[in-house]
């Protein structure tokens, strides 16, 4: 129902979004996953018609809306990456202000305010000044603002960055319920793989302005069906051992994180024997060795040669 076709944005010489195609079907929860600078915010600013693309189209039910942004203004609820609230007003007053912008008034507005405060779990603190709220609470009010006009689609730009784990969990659970219980269509942007894995039916992976892979989590992971991951936990980190792992026949990639080593190997490689032999000769103890199915992080690594959070 909402579709981006060949969307592109160039800032001076920097291609922020490079010809991406993306669609949302009614009721879907779609993730846009990519590291910082991938072009996620630029992409969704264009999709929500807040920014003009250099080229490409945004379509709502097949109709181009870039020249008629009012067509989708009431359909979309956008939660920007940066908090957009009046800090000197209370949460209630902010909601009232933004609700009026959407033409809501009187009893209907009051009911809407109560309903969205209930969704974000801040009903009891609605009269406090926003400037006194924690980062997580501000974020939740920002989400409430995006919901005030009862949109069909909610577009969220990294709503959990920089907030405490409890608020983060609250937001994730709320997004899940909006999608599964209220049937709201969701476009969720993040650089956290586990959030997108938890919330989204379908995922677009973005890097350097391009969509580099798309599909369900299972489809994306099946890109790596020919590979598996061996996760080693060692009693120490030792460079000579890591080097020998990198040079071991059959090892495609080694990711080192302190005393754990992740080896990407072809599926069914029987390398554990050799790995243990090398450990012995290097006088390194292998505390544990696990063979894991790949994660989206591994898919990203495979496609780009980098980790998602580098
Ligand atoms: N208003 C802007 N002017 C110039 N460059 C920008 C602007 N907004 C974003 N960029 C650049 O576009 C690229 C993509 O940025 P952004 O869309 O914010 O990525 P993400 O949201 O994935 O972190 C970056 O290289 C960023 O520096
Ligand atoms: Mg961003």
mmCIF file of C-alpha atoms and ligand atoms in Angstrom:
data_model
loop_
_atom_site.group_PDB
_atom_site.id
_atom_site.type_symbol
_atom_site.label_atom_id
_atom_site.label_comp_id
_atom_site.label_asym_id
_atom_site.label_seq_id
_atom_site.Cartn_x
_atom_site.Cartn_y
_atom_site.Cartn_z
ATOM 1 C CA UNK A 1 0.000 0.000 0.000
ATOM 2 C CA UNK A 2 2.934 2.349 0.609
ATOM 3 C CA UNK A 3 5.776 2.048 -1.825
ATOM 4 C CA UNK A 4 9.093 3.729 -2.572
ATOM 5 C CA UNK A 5 10.273 3.344 -6.146
ATOM 6 C CA UNK A 6 13.845 4.132 -7.182
ATOM 7 C CA UNK A 7 14.206 6.596 -4.337
ATOM 8 C CA UNK A 8 17.442 8.536 -4.360
ATOM 9 C CA UNK A 9 18.867 11.453 -2.391
ATOM 10 C CA UNK A 10 22.113 13.224 -3.103
ATOM 11 C CA UNK A 11 23.500 15.843 -0.703
ATOM 12 C CA UNK A 12 26.086 17.794 -2.695
ATOM 13 C CA UNK A 13 28.275 14.896 -3.777
ATOM 14 C CA UNK A 14 27.213 12.476 -1.066
ATOM 15 C CA UNK A 15 24.724 9.847 -2.231
ATOM 16 C CA UNK A 16 22.792 9.268 0.996
ATOM 17 C CA UNK A 17 20.119 7.033 -0.541
ATOM 18 C CA UNK A 18 20.970 5.250 -3.740
ATOM 19 C CA UNK A 19 17.986 4.095 -5.730
ATOM 20 C CA UNK A 20 16.095 2.043 -3.187
ATOM 21 C CA UNK A 21 12.833 0.167 -3.644
ATOM 22 C CA UNK A 22 10.723 -0.649 -0.643
ATOM 23 C CA UNK A 23 7.090 -1.453 0.032
ATOM 24 C CA UNK A 24 4.773 -1.936 2.985
ATOM 25 C CA UNK A 25 1.695 -4.141 2.848
ATOM 26 C CA UNK A 26 -1.199 -3.499 5.167
ATOM 27 C CA UNK A 27 -0.625 -4.996 8.617
ATOM 28 C CA UNK A 28 3.033 -5.806 8.061
ATOM 29 C CA UNK A 29 5.848 -4.980 10.396
ATOM 30 C CA UNK A 30 8.841 -4.098 8.274
ATOM 31 C CA UNK A 31 12.351 -3.406 9.513
ATOM 32 C CA UNK A 32 14.980 -1.175 7.983
ATOM 33 C CA UNK A 33 18.264 -2.384 9.418
ATOM 34 C CA UNK A 34 21.605 -0.747 8.814
ATOM 35 C CA UNK A 35 24.599 0.826 10.552
ATOM 36 C CA UNK A 36 24.868 4.550 11.294
ATOM 37 C CA UNK A 37 25.120 6.546 8.108
ATOM 38 C CA UNK A 38 23.489 3.835 5.972
ATOM 39 C CA UNK A 39 20.792 6.260 4.830
ATOM 40 C CA UNK A 40 17.881 5.027 6.953
ATOM 41 C CA UNK A 41 16.747 8.416 8.269
ATOM 42 C CA UNK A 42 17.061 10.020 4.850
ATOM 43 C CA UNK A 43 15.061 7.170 3.311
ATOM 44 C CA UNK A 44 12.205 7.423 5.770
ATOM 45 C CA UNK A 45 12.129 11.225 5.642
ATOM 46 C CA UNK A 46 11.463 10.872 1.930
ATOM 47 C CA UNK A 47 8.970 8.036 2.378
ATOM 48 C CA UNK A 48 7.029 10.126 4.860
ATOM 49 C CA UNK A 49 7.180 13.078 2.414
ATOM 50 C CA UNK A 50 9.087 15.283 4.855
ATOM 51 C CA UNK A 51 12.009 15.540 2.451
ATOM 52 C CA UNK A 52 12.019 15.756 -1.339
ATOM 53 C CA UNK A 53 13.989 13.038 -3.095
ATOM 54 C CA UNK A 54 16.537 13.849 -5.783
ATOM 55 C CA UNK A 55 14.675 11.296 -7.887
ATOM 56 C CA UNK A 56 12.203 8.462 -7.464
ATOM 57 C CA UNK A 57 8.597 8.158 -6.346
ATOM 58 C CA UNK A 58 6.580 7.458 -3.242
ATOM 59 C CA UNK A 59 3.242 5.814 -3.921
ATOM 60 C CA UNK A 60 0.195 5.328 -1.759
ATOM 61 C CA UNK A 61 -2.132 2.670 -3.142
ATOM 62 C CA UNK A 62 -0.465 3.060 -6.526
ATOM 63 C CA UNK A 63 -0.793 6.835 -6.669
ATOM 64 C CA UNK A 64 2.205 9.149 -6.585
ATOM 65 C CA UNK A 65 1.998 11.255 -3.422
ATOM 66 C CA UNK A 66 5.126 13.377 -3.564
ATOM 67 C CA UNK A 67 3.243 16.263 -5.123
ATOM 68 C CA UNK A 68 0.234 15.746 -2.856
ATOM 69 C CA UNK A 69 1.699 15.020 0.568
ATOM 70 C CA UNK A 70 -1.644 15.766 2.229
ATOM 71 C CA UNK A 71 -2.911 12.489 0.812
ATOM 72 C CA UNK A 72 -0.833 10.551 3.281
ATOM 73 C CA UNK A 73 -0.370 13.052 6.047
ATOM 74 C CA UNK A 74 -3.261 11.602 8.011
ATOM 75 C CA UNK A 75 -2.293 8.039 7.195
ATOM 76 C CA UNK A 76 1.233 8.219 8.593
ATOM 77 C CA UNK A 77 2.491 8.663 12.127
ATOM 78 C CA UNK A 78 6.171 9.508 12.121
ATOM 79 C CA UNK A 79 8.463 9.207 15.142
ATOM 80 C CA UNK A 80 11.625 11.105 14.214
ATOM 81 C CA UNK A 81 15.082 10.166 15.471
ATOM 82 C CA UNK A 82 15.337 13.480 17.323
ATOM 83 C CA UNK A 83 12.748 14.239 19.968
ATOM 84 C CA UNK A 84 10.337 16.915 18.791
ATOM 85 C CA UNK A 85 8.391 18.157 21.820
ATOM 86 C CA UNK A 86 7.882 21.418 23.666
ATOM 87 C CA UNK A 87 9.969 20.880 26.794
ATOM 88 C CA UNK A 88 8.270 23.596 28.855
ATOM 89 C CA UNK A 89 4.827 22.087 28.285
ATOM 90 C CA UNK A 90 3.462 19.003 30.002
ATOM 91 C CA UNK A 91 2.946 15.755 28.126
ATOM 92 C CA UNK A 92 -0.784 16.427 28.115
ATOM 93 C CA UNK A 93 -0.304 19.937 26.694
ATOM 94 C CA UNK A 94 2.047 18.650 24.009
ATOM 95 C CA UNK A 95 -0.495 16.055 22.944
ATOM 96 C CA UNK A 96 -3.235 18.657 22.919
ATOM 97 C CA UNK A 97 -1.132 20.961 20.764
ATOM 98 C CA UNK A 98 -0.224 18.285 18.224
ATOM 99 C CA UNK A 99 -3.738 16.847 18.224
ATOM 100 C CA UNK A 100 -5.130 20.272 17.282
ATOM 101 C CA UNK A 101 -2.686 20.439 14.385
ATOM 102 C CA UNK A 102 -4.447 17.373 13.049
ATOM 103 C CA UNK A 103 -7.808 19.031 13.458
ATOM 104 C CA UNK A 104 -8.868 17.129 16.563
ATOM 105 C CA UNK A 105 -10.834 18.968 19.214
ATOM 106 C CA UNK A 106 -13.140 18.739 22.205
ATOM 107 C CA UNK A 107 -14.221 15.384 23.512
ATOM 108 C CA UNK A 108 -12.637 13.476 20.642
ATOM 109 C CA UNK A 109 -9.265 15.049 21.345
ATOM 110 C CA UNK A 110 -9.539 14.272 25.070
ATOM 111 C CA UNK A 111 -10.376 10.637 24.316
ATOM 112 C CA UNK A 112 -7.463 10.355 21.906
ATOM 113 C CA UNK A 113 -5.065 11.852 24.449
ATOM 114 C CA UNK A 114 -6.211 9.362 27.078
ATOM 115 C CA UNK A 115 -5.905 6.505 24.642
ATOM 116 C CA UNK A 116 -2.361 7.311 23.467
ATOM 117 C CA UNK A 117 -1.154 8.029 27.008
ATOM 118 C CA UNK A 118 -2.460 4.604 27.924
ATOM 119 C CA UNK A 119 -0.620 3.001 24.983
ATOM 120 C CA UNK A 120 2.701 4.544 26.019
ATOM 121 C CA UNK A 121 2.014 3.954 29.730
ATOM 122 C CA UNK A 122 2.344 7.570 30.902
ATOM 123 C CA UNK A 123 -1.218 8.420 31.893
ATOM 124 C CA UNK A 124 -0.244 9.024 35.507
ATOM 125 C CA UNK A 125 2.509 11.487 34.696
ATOM 126 C CA UNK A 126 0.755 13.443 31.978
ATOM 127 C CA UNK A 127 0.802 16.734 33.854
ATOM 128 C CA UNK A 128 4.542 16.870 34.421
ATOM 129 C CA UNK A 129 6.684 19.149 32.335
ATOM 130 C CA UNK A 130 8.374 17.240 29.514
ATOM 131 C CA UNK A 131 11.774 18.755 30.383
ATOM 132 C CA UNK A 132 11.655 16.804 33.668
ATOM 133 C CA UNK A 133 11.126 13.472 31.921
ATOM 134 C CA UNK A 134 13.846 10.882 31.390
ATOM 135 C CA UNK A 135 15.048 10.251 27.833
ATOM 136 C CA UNK A 136 12.918 7.130 27.642
ATOM 137 C CA UNK A 137 9.769 8.952 28.759
ATOM 138 C CA UNK A 138 10.342 11.752 26.259
ATOM 139 C CA UNK A 139 10.667 9.137 23.580
ATOM 140 C CA UNK A 140 7.411 7.530 24.649
ATOM 141 C CA UNK A 141 5.608 10.877 24.496
ATOM 142 C CA UNK A 142 7.093 11.409 21.059
ATOM 143 C CA UNK A 143 5.507 8.124 20.045
ATOM 144 C CA UNK A 144 2.207 9.177 21.615
ATOM 145 C CA UNK A 145 2.314 12.347 19.497
ATOM 146 C CA UNK A 146 2.806 10.235 16.378
ATOM 147 C CA UNK A 147 -0.255 8.170 17.313
ATOM 148 C CA UNK A 148 -2.604 11.027 18.213
ATOM 149 C CA UNK A 149 -4.380 11.120 14.838
ATOM 150 C CA UNK A 150 -4.829 7.347 14.687
ATOM 151 C CA UNK A 151 -2.526 6.675 11.722
ATOM 152 C CA UNK A 152 -2.660 3.459 9.701
ATOM 153 C CA UNK A 153 1.092 3.297 9.447
ATOM 154 C CA UNK A 154 3.646 4.184 12.071
ATOM 155 C CA UNK A 155 7.181 4.951 10.957
ATOM 156 C CA UNK A 156 9.774 4.921 13.724
ATOM 157 C CA UNK A 157 13.363 6.069 13.382
ATOM 158 C CA UNK A 158 15.607 4.321 15.907
ATOM 159 C CA UNK A 159 13.209 4.907 18.806
ATOM 160 C CA UNK A 160 15.320 3.080 21.378
ATOM 161 C CA UNK A 161 18.688 4.737 20.879
ATOM 162 C CA UNK A 162 20.167 6.240 24.022
ATOM 163 C CA UNK A 163 17.477 5.237 26.501
ATOM 164 C CA UNK A 164 17.407 2.968 29.529
ATOM 165 C CA UNK A 165 16.741 -0.771 29.078
ATOM 166 C CA UNK A 166 13.359 -0.619 30.795
ATOM 167 C CA UNK A 167 11.990 2.087 28.493
ATOM 168 C CA UNK A 168 13.524 0.265 25.588
ATOM 169 C CA UNK A 169 11.694 -2.896 26.438
ATOM 170 C CA UNK A 170 8.494 -0.965 26.965
ATOM 171 C CA UNK A 171 8.784 0.604 23.521
ATOM 172 C CA UNK A 172 9.557 -2.689 21.795
ATOM 173 C CA UNK A 173 6.607 -4.381 23.445
ATOM 174 C CA UNK A 174 4.358 -1.442 22.567
ATOM 175 C CA UNK A 175 5.369 -1.580 18.902
ATOM 176 C CA UNK A 176 4.686 -5.302 18.866
ATOM 177 C CA UNK A 177 1.217 -4.786 20.307
ATOM 178 C CA UNK A 178 0.363 -1.917 17.942
ATOM 179 C CA UNK A 179 1.172 -4.274 15.096
ATOM 180 C CA UNK A 180 -0.273 -7.561 16.307
ATOM 181 C CA UNK A 181 -3.245 -6.333 18.356
ATOM 182 C CA UNK A 182 -4.253 -3.105 16.645
ATOM 183 C CA UNK A 183 -3.221 -4.195 13.165
ATOM 184 C CA UNK A 184 -1.122 -1.102 12.602
ATOM 185 C CA UNK A 185 1.416 -1.270 9.793
ATOM 186 C CA UNK A 186 4.929 -0.609 11.086
ATOM 187 C CA UNK A 187 8.134 0.591 9.482
ATOM 188 C CA UNK A 188 10.828 0.266 12.115
ATOM 189 C CA UNK A 189 14.345 1.575 11.636
ATOM 190 C CA UNK A 190 17.241 0.387 13.738
ATOM 191 C CA UNK A 191 20.881 -0.532 13.815
ATOM 192 C CA UNK A 192 20.097 -3.159 16.462
ATOM 193 C CA UNK A 193 19.716 -6.517 14.825
ATOM 194 C CA UNK A 194 17.905 -8.076 17.768
ATOM 195 C CA UNK A 195 15.133 -5.435 17.715
ATOM 196 C CA UNK A 196 14.428 -5.945 14.063
ATOM 197 C CA UNK A 197 14.554 -9.709 14.545
ATOM 198 C CA UNK A 198 12.071 -9.485 17.388
ATOM 199 C CA UNK A 199 9.599 -7.107 15.777
ATOM 200 C CA UNK A 200 9.668 -7.430 12.041
ATOM 201 C CA UNK A 201 8.075 -9.844 9.572
ATOM 202 C CA UNK A 202 10.195 -8.581 6.727
ATOM 203 C CA UNK A 203 13.537 -6.821 6.740
ATOM 204 C CA UNK A 204 15.465 -4.530 4.432
ATOM 205 C CA UNK A 205 19.186 -4.388 5.133
ATOM 206 C CA UNK A 206 20.731 -1.080 4.110
ATOM 207 C CA UNK A 207 24.346 -0.047 3.775
ATOM 208 C CA UNK A 208 25.954 2.961 2.064
ATOM 209 C CA UNK A 209 22.588 4.146 0.782
ATOM 210 C CA UNK A 210 21.661 0.871 -0.867
ATOM 211 C CA UNK A 211 19.309 -1.943 0.043
ATOM 212 C CA UNK A 212 21.733 -4.837 0.007
ATOM 213 C CA UNK A 213 19.317 -7.588 0.972
ATOM 214 C CA UNK A 214 15.640 -8.043 1.705
ATOM 215 C CA UNK A 215 13.329 -10.812 2.825
ATOM 216 C CA UNK A 216 12.009 -12.487 5.934
ATOM 217 C CA UNK A 217 14.538 -13.273 8.620
ATOM 218 C CA UNK A 218 14.568 -16.889 7.463
ATOM 219 C CA UNK A 219 15.079 -15.916 3.837
ATOM 220 C CA UNK A 220 17.944 -13.616 4.747
ATOM 221 C CA UNK A 221 19.602 -16.216 6.869
ATOM 222 C CA UNK A 222 19.266 -18.768 4.114
ATOM 223 C CA UNK A 223 21.694 -16.591 2.111
ATOM 224 C CA UNK A 224 24.170 -18.183 4.465
ATOM 225 C CA UNK A 225 22.759 -21.680 4.308
ATOM 226 C CA UNK A 226 26.109 -22.843 3.033
ATOM 227 C CA UNK A 227 27.905 -21.516 6.096
ATOM 228 C CA UNK A 228 27.942 -21.988 9.818
ATOM 229 C CA UNK A 229 29.554 -20.270 12.761
ATOM 230 C CA UNK A 230 31.887 -21.856 15.272
ATOM 231 C CA UNK A 231 31.990 -19.847 18.472
ATOM 232 C CA UNK A 232 35.034 -20.466 20.669
ATOM 233 C CA UNK A 233 35.477 -19.164 24.180
ATOM 234 C CA UNK A 234 39.089 -19.186 25.288
ATOM 235 C CA UNK A 235 40.821 -18.787 28.638
ATOM 236 C CA UNK A 236 42.865 -15.919 27.165
ATOM 237 C CA UNK A 237 43.175 -13.895 24.011
ATOM 238 C CA UNK A 238 46.333 -14.835 22.139
ATOM 239 C CA UNK A 239 47.331 -13.263 18.832
ATOM 240 C CA UNK A 240 49.277 -16.231 17.514
ATOM 241 C CA UNK A 241 46.269 -18.499 18.025
ATOM 242 C CA UNK A 242 43.941 -16.025 16.274
ATOM 243 C CA UNK A 243 46.382 -15.810 13.373
ATOM 244 C CA UNK A 244 46.482 -19.583 13.034
ATOM 245 C CA UNK A 245 42.673 -19.678 13.028
ATOM 246 C CA UNK A 246 42.631 -17.107 10.215
ATOM 247 C CA UNK A 247 45.071 -19.231 8.234
ATOM 248 C CA UNK A 248 43.354 -22.536 8.904
ATOM 249 C CA UNK A 249 42.117 -24.223 5.732
ATOM 250 C CA UNK A 250 38.333 -23.896 5.451
ATOM 251 C CA UNK A 251 37.994 -20.871 7.746
ATOM 252 C CA UNK A 252 36.346 -18.057 5.785
ATOM 253 C CA UNK A 253 36.378 -15.328 8.388
ATOM 254 C CA UNK A 254 37.439 -14.765 12.003
ATOM 255 C CA UNK A 255 35.829 -12.213 14.289
ATOM 256 C CA UNK A 256 37.684 -11.605 17.502
ATOM 257 C CA UNK A 257 36.061 -10.217 20.623
ATOM 258 C CA UNK A 258 38.362 -10.387 23.616
ATOM 259 C CA UNK A 259 38.510 -14.065 24.605
ATOM 260 C CA UNK A 260 35.862 -15.232 22.175
ATOM 261 C CA UNK A 261 36.484 -16.040 18.548
ATOM 262 C CA UNK A 262 33.820 -16.480 15.935
ATOM 263 C CA UNK A 263 34.830 -18.515 12.907
ATOM 264 C CA UNK A 264 32.703 -18.552 9.767
ATOM 265 C CA UNK A 265 33.201 -21.874 8.038
ATOM 266 C CA UNK A 266 31.470 -23.813 5.252
ATOM 267 C CA UNK A 267 28.583 -25.883 6.553
ATOM 268 C CA UNK A 268 29.607 -29.321 7.694
ATOM 269 C CA UNK A 269 33.307 -28.486 7.976
ATOM 270 C CA UNK A 270 34.800 -30.771 10.542
ATOM 271 C CA UNK A 271 37.359 -28.364 11.839
ATOM 272 C CA UNK A 272 36.957 -28.869 15.564
ATOM 273 C CA UNK A 273 39.699 -31.538 15.686
ATOM 274 C CA UNK A 274 42.238 -29.252 14.029
ATOM 275 C CA UNK A 275 41.100 -26.299 16.147
ATOM 276 C CA UNK A 276 41.686 -28.230 19.376
ATOM 277 C CA UNK A 277 45.102 -29.409 18.143
ATOM 278 C CA UNK A 278 46.191 -25.880 17.372
ATOM 279 C CA UNK A 279 44.895 -24.694 20.747
ATOM 280 C CA UNK A 280 46.989 -27.321 22.448
ATOM 281 C CA UNK A 281 50.153 -26.395 20.588
ATOM 282 C CA UNK A 282 49.497 -22.693 21.322
ATOM 283 C CA UNK A 283 48.807 -23.488 24.975
ATOM 284 C CA UNK A 284 45.369 -21.940 24.794
ATOM 285 C CA UNK A 285 42.453 -23.548 26.632
ATOM 286 C CA UNK A 286 39.155 -23.786 24.780
ATOM 287 C CA UNK A 287 36.564 -23.184 27.483
ATOM 288 C CA UNK A 288 33.656 -23.843 25.124
ATOM 289 C CA UNK A 289 33.061 -24.510 21.449
ATOM 290 C CA UNK A 290 29.612 -24.081 19.891
ATOM 291 C CA UNK A 291 28.394 -24.454 16.363
ATOM 292 C CA UNK A 292 25.699 -21.855 15.703
ATOM 293 C CA UNK A 293 23.176 -21.145 13.022
ATOM 294 C CA UNK A 294 23.845 -17.766 11.433
ATOM 295 C CA UNK A 295 22.238 -14.531 12.638
ATOM 296 C CA UNK A 296 21.333 -11.381 10.716
ATOM 297 C CA UNK A 297 24.614 -9.959 11.971
ATOM 298 C CA UNK A 298 26.387 -12.756 10.106
ATOM 299 C CA UNK A 299 24.341 -12.003 6.983
ATOM 300 C CA UNK A 300 25.454 -8.382 7.170
ATOM 301 C CA UNK A 301 29.062 -9.429 7.724
ATOM 302 C CA UNK A 302 28.870 -11.780 4.794
ATOM 303 C CA UNK A 303 27.463 -9.119 2.458
ATOM 304 C CA UNK A 304 29.667 -6.220 3.504
ATOM 305 C CA UNK A 305 32.730 -7.714 5.175
ATOM 306 C CA UNK A 306 31.992 -5.529 8.207
ATOM 307 C CA UNK A 307 30.106 -5.843 11.439
ATOM 308 C CA UNK A 308 26.802 -4.003 11.746
ATOM 309 C CA UNK A 309 28.028 -1.868 14.636
ATOM 310 C CA UNK A 310 31.484 -0.935 13.383
HETATM 311 N N1 LIG B 1 20.864 17.098 5.709
HETATM 312 C C1 LIG B 1 21.974 16.454 5.285
HETATM 313 N N2 LIG B 1 22.924 17.109 4.587
HETATM 314 C C2 LIG B 1 24.029 16.471 4.146
HETATM 315 N N3 LIG B 1 24.284 15.170 4.336
HETATM 316 C C3 LIG B 1 23.377 14.464 5.026
HETATM 317 C C4 LIG B 1 22.175 15.057 5.538
HETATM 318 N N4 LIG B 1 21.451 14.094 6.176
HETATM 319 C C5 LIG B 1 22.173 12.968 6.067
HETATM 320 N N5 LIG B 1 23.317 13.169 5.383
HETATM 321 C C6 LIG B 1 24.324 12.150 5.055
HETATM 322 O O1 LIG B 1 23.654 11.095 4.407
HETATM 323 C C7 LIG B 1 24.153 9.837 4.836
HETATM 324 C C8 LIG B 1 23.029 9.001 5.407
HETATM 325 O O2 LIG B 1 22.592 9.569 6.624
HETATM 326 P P1 LIG B 1 21.324 9.067 7.434
HETATM 327 O O3 LIG B 1 20.183 8.957 6.499
HETATM 328 O O4 LIG B 1 21.170 9.954 8.600
HETATM 329 O O5 LIG B 1 21.785 7.607 7.870
HETATM 330 P P2 LIG B 1 21.250 6.687 9.070
HETATM 331 O O6 LIG B 1 19.927 7.210 9.486
HETATM 332 O O7 LIG B 1 21.192 5.315 8.495
HETATM 333 O O8 LIG B 1 22.270 6.774 10.169
HETATM 334 C C9 LIG B 1 25.266 10.141 5.800
HETATM 335 O O9 LIG B 1 26.483 10.091 5.091
HETATM 336 C C10 LIG B 1 24.956 11.524 6.283
HETATM 337 O O10 LIG B 1 26.126 12.201 6.652
HETATM 338 MG MG1 LIG B 2 19.310 7.790 11.304
#
